[in-house]
Tab-separated table of C-alpha atoms in Angstrom:
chain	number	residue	atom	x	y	z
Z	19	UNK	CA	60.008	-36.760	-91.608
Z	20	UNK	CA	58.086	-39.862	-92.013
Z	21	UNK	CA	54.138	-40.430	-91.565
Z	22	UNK	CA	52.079	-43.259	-90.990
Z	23	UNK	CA	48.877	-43.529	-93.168
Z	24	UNK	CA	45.618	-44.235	-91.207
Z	25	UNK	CA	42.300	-44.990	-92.127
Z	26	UNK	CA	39.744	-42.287	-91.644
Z	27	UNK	CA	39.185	-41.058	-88.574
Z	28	UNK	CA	38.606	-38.178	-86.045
Z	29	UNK	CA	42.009	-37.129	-84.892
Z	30	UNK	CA	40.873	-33.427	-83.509
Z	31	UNK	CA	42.718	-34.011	-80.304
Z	32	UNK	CA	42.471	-32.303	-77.755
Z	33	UNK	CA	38.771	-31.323	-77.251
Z	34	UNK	CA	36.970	-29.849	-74.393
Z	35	UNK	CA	35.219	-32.370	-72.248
Z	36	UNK	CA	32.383	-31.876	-70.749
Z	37	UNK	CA	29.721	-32.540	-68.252
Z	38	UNK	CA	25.841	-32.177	-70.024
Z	39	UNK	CA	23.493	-32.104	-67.566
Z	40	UNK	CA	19.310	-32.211	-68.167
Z	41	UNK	CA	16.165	-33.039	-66.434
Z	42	UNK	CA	13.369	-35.087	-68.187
Z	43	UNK	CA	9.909	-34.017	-68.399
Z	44	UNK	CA	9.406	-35.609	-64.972
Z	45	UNK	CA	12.028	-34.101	-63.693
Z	46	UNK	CA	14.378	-36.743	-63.135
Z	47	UNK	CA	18.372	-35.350	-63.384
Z	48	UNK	CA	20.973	-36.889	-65.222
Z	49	UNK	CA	24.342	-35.855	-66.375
Z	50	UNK	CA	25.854	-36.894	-69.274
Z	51	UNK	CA	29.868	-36.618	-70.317
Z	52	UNK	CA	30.550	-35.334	-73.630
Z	53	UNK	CA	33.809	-35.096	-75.342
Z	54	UNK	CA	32.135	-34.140	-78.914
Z	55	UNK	CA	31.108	-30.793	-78.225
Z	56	UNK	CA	32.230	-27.228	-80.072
Z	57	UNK	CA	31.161	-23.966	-80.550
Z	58	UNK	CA	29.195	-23.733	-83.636
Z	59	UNK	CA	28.547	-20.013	-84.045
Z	60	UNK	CA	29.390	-16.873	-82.645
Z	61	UNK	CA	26.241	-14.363	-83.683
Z	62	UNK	CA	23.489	-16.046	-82.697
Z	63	UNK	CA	25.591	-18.098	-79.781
Z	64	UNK	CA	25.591	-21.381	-80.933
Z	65	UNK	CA	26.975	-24.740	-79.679
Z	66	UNK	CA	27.099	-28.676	-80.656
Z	67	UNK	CA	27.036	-31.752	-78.417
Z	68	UNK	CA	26.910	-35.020	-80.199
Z	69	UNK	CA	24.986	-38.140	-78.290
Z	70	UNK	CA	25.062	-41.472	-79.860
Z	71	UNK	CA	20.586	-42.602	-80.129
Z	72	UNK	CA	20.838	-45.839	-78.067
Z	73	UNK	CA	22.086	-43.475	-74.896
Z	74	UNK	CA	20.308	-43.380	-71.915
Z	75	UNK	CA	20.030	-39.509	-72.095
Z	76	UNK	CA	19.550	-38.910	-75.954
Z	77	UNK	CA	15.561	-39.982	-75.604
Z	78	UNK	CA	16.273	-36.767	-72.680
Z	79	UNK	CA	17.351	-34.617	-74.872
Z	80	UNK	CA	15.638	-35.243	-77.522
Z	81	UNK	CA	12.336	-34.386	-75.537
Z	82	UNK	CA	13.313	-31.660	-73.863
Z	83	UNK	CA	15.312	-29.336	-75.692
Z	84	UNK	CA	17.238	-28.640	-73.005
Z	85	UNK	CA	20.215	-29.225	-71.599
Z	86	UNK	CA	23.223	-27.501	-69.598
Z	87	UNK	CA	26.887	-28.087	-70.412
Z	88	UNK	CA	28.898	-27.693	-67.527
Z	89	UNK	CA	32.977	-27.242	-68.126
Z	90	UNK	CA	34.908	-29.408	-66.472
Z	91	UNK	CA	38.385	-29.093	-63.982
Z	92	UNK	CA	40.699	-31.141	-62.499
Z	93	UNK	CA	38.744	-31.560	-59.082
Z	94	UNK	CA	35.972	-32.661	-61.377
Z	95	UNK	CA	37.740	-35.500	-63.373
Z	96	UNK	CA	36.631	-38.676	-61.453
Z	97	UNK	CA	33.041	-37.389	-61.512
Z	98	UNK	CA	33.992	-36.423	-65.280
Z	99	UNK	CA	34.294	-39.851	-65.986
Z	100	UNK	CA	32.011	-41.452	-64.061
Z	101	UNK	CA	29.328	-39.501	-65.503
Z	102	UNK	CA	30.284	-40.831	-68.828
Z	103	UNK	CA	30.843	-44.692	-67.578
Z	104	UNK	CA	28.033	-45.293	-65.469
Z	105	UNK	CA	24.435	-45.040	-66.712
Z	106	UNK	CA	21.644	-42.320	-65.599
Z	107	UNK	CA	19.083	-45.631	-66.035
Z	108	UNK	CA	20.696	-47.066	-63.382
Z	109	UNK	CA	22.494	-44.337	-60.728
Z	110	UNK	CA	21.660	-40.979	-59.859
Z	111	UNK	CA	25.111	-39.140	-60.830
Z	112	UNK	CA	24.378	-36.299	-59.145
Z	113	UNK	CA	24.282	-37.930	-54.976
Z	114	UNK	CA	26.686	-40.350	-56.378
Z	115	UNK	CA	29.195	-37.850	-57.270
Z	116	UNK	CA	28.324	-35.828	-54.225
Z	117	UNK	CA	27.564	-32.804	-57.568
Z	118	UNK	CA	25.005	-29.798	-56.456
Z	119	UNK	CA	22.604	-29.280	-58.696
Z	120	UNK	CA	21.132	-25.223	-59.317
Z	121	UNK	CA	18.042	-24.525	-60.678
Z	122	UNK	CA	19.240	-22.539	-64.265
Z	123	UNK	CA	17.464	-19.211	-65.154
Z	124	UNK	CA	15.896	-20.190	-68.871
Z	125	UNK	CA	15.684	-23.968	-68.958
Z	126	UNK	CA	14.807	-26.408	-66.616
Z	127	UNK	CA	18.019	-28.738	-66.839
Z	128	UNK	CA	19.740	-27.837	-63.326
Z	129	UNK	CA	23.708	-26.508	-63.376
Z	130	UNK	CA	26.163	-28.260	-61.713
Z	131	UNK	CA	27.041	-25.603	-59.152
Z	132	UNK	CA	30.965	-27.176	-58.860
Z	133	UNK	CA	31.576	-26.154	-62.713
Z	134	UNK	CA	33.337	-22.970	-62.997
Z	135	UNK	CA	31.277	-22.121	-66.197
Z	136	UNK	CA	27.464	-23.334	-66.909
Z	137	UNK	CA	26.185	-22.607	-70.251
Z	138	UNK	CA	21.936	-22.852	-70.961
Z	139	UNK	CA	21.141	-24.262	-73.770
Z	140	UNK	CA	18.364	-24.478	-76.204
Z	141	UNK	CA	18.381	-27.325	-78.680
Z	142	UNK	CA	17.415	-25.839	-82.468
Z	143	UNK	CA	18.048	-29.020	-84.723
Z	144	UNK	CA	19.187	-32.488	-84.340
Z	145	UNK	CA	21.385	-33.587	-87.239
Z	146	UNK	CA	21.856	-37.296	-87.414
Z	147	UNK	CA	25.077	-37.698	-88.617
Z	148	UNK	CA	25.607	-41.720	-88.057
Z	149	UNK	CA	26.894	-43.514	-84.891
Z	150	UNK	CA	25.714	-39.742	-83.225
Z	151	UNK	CA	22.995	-37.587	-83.914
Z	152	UNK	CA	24.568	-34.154	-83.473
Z	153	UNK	CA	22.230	-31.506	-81.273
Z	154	UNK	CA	23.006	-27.458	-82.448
Z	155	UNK	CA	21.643	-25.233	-79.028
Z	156	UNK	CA	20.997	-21.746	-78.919
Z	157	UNK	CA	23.316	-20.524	-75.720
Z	158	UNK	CA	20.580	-18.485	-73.816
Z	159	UNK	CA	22.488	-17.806	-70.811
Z	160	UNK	CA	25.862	-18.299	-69.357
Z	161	UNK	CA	26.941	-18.502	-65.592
Z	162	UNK	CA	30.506	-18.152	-64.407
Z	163	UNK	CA	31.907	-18.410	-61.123
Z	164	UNK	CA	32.796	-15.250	-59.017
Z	165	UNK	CA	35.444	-16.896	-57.785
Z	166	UNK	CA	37.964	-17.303	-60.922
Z	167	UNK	CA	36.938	-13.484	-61.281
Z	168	UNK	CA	39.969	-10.840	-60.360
Z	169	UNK	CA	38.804	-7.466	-59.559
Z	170	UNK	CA	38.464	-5.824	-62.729
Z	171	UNK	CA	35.691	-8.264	-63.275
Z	172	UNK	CA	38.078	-10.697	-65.895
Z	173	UNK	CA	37.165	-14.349	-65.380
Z	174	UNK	CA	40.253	-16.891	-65.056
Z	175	UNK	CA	39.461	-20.295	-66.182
Z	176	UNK	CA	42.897	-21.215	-66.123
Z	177	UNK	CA	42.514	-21.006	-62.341
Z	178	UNK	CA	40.077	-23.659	-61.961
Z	179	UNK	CA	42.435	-26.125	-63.882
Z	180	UNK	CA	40.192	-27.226	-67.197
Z	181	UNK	CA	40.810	-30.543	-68.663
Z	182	UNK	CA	40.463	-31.797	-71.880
Z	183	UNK	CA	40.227	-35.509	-73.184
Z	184	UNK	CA	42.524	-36.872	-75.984
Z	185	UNK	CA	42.710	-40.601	-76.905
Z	186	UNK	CA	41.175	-42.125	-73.741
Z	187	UNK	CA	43.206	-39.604	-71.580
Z	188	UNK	CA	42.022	-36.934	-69.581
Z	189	UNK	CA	44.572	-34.057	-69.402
Z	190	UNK	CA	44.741	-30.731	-67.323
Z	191	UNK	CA	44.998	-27.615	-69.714
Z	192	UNK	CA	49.029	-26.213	-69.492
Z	193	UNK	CA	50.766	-23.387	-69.672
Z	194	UNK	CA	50.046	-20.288	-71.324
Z	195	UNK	CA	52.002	-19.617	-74.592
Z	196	UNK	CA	50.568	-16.547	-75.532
Z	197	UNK	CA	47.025	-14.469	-76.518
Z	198	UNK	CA	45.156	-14.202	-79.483
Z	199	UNK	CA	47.029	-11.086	-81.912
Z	200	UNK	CA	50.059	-12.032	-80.508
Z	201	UNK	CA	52.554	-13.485	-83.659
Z	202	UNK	CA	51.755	-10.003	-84.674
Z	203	UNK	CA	51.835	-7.252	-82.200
Z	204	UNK	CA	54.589	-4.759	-82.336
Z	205	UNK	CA	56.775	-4.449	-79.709
């Protein structure tokens, strides 16, 4: 099997992408969409976003301390990317998108009430890394939609259709090929 050398680069394909959304001190809403995001940490609850400095919502962020990231789903791709194209200086993404935003119970960035999963962050250190300063957040509280909920209480994401972004491409999670444990369960 051949392979082709390439130079350095970040080939982690696919990754979660993701709508960030905040509120400056005014508070002014914007959303920003992230595809460099990750958990960090399980015990405290920690997650990454990185923002490259010359974006219209790092100075936001940066301020703050506070932002939501909001998962993202099929229905949600065009606002996905628009969020990420179009620039919080100049359009307010949340009537252009037709998004709702909710007021969040710990930090004063709003939710977007169309995600199936809203997570509060925190921020606890920004790491400038080069082209993007990355921001570690404390998760303080998570919100999850009743609906993808069947009625032993076990959320669904799957039902809400996730995407993920991989080269330039925004793609709708598939088909499930099996749970965690399961190379080695017994039968």
């Amino acid at each position: 099997m051949a392979k082709e050398l390439w130079k350095p680069g970040n080939m982690l394909y696919p990754l979660p992408v993701v709508m960030v959304s905040m509120a400056d001190r005014a508070g002014k809403t914007n959303i920003i969409t992230i595809a460099w995001a990750g958990t960090v940490c399980t015990n405290p609850p920690v997650v990454s976003i990185s923002v490259r400095p010359e974006r219209y919502s790092y100075p936001i962020l940066k301020e703050t301390g506070e932002f939501v990231i909001n998962l993202t789903t099929r229905e949600l791709a065009f606002a996905t990317d628009y969020c990420g194209v179009k620039s919080g200086r100049d359009v307010d993404k949340f009537a252009d998108m037709g998004l709702t935003p909710l007021a969040a119970e710990y930090v004063k960035a709003p939710l977007i009430a169309e995600s199936p999963v809203n997570i509060e962050c925190r921020v606890r250190q920004i790491l400038p890394i080069g082209s993007h300063h990355m921001f570690l957040a404390d998760v303080v509280a998570v919100h999850a939609d009743e609906k993808y909920m069947d009625e032993g209480r076990k959320f669904h994401l799957e039902k809400a259709e996730p995407i993920v972004y991989s080269h330039g491409a925004y793609l709708v999670c598939g088909e499930q090929l099996g749970t965690f444990g399961y190379s080695v369960k017994k039968k």
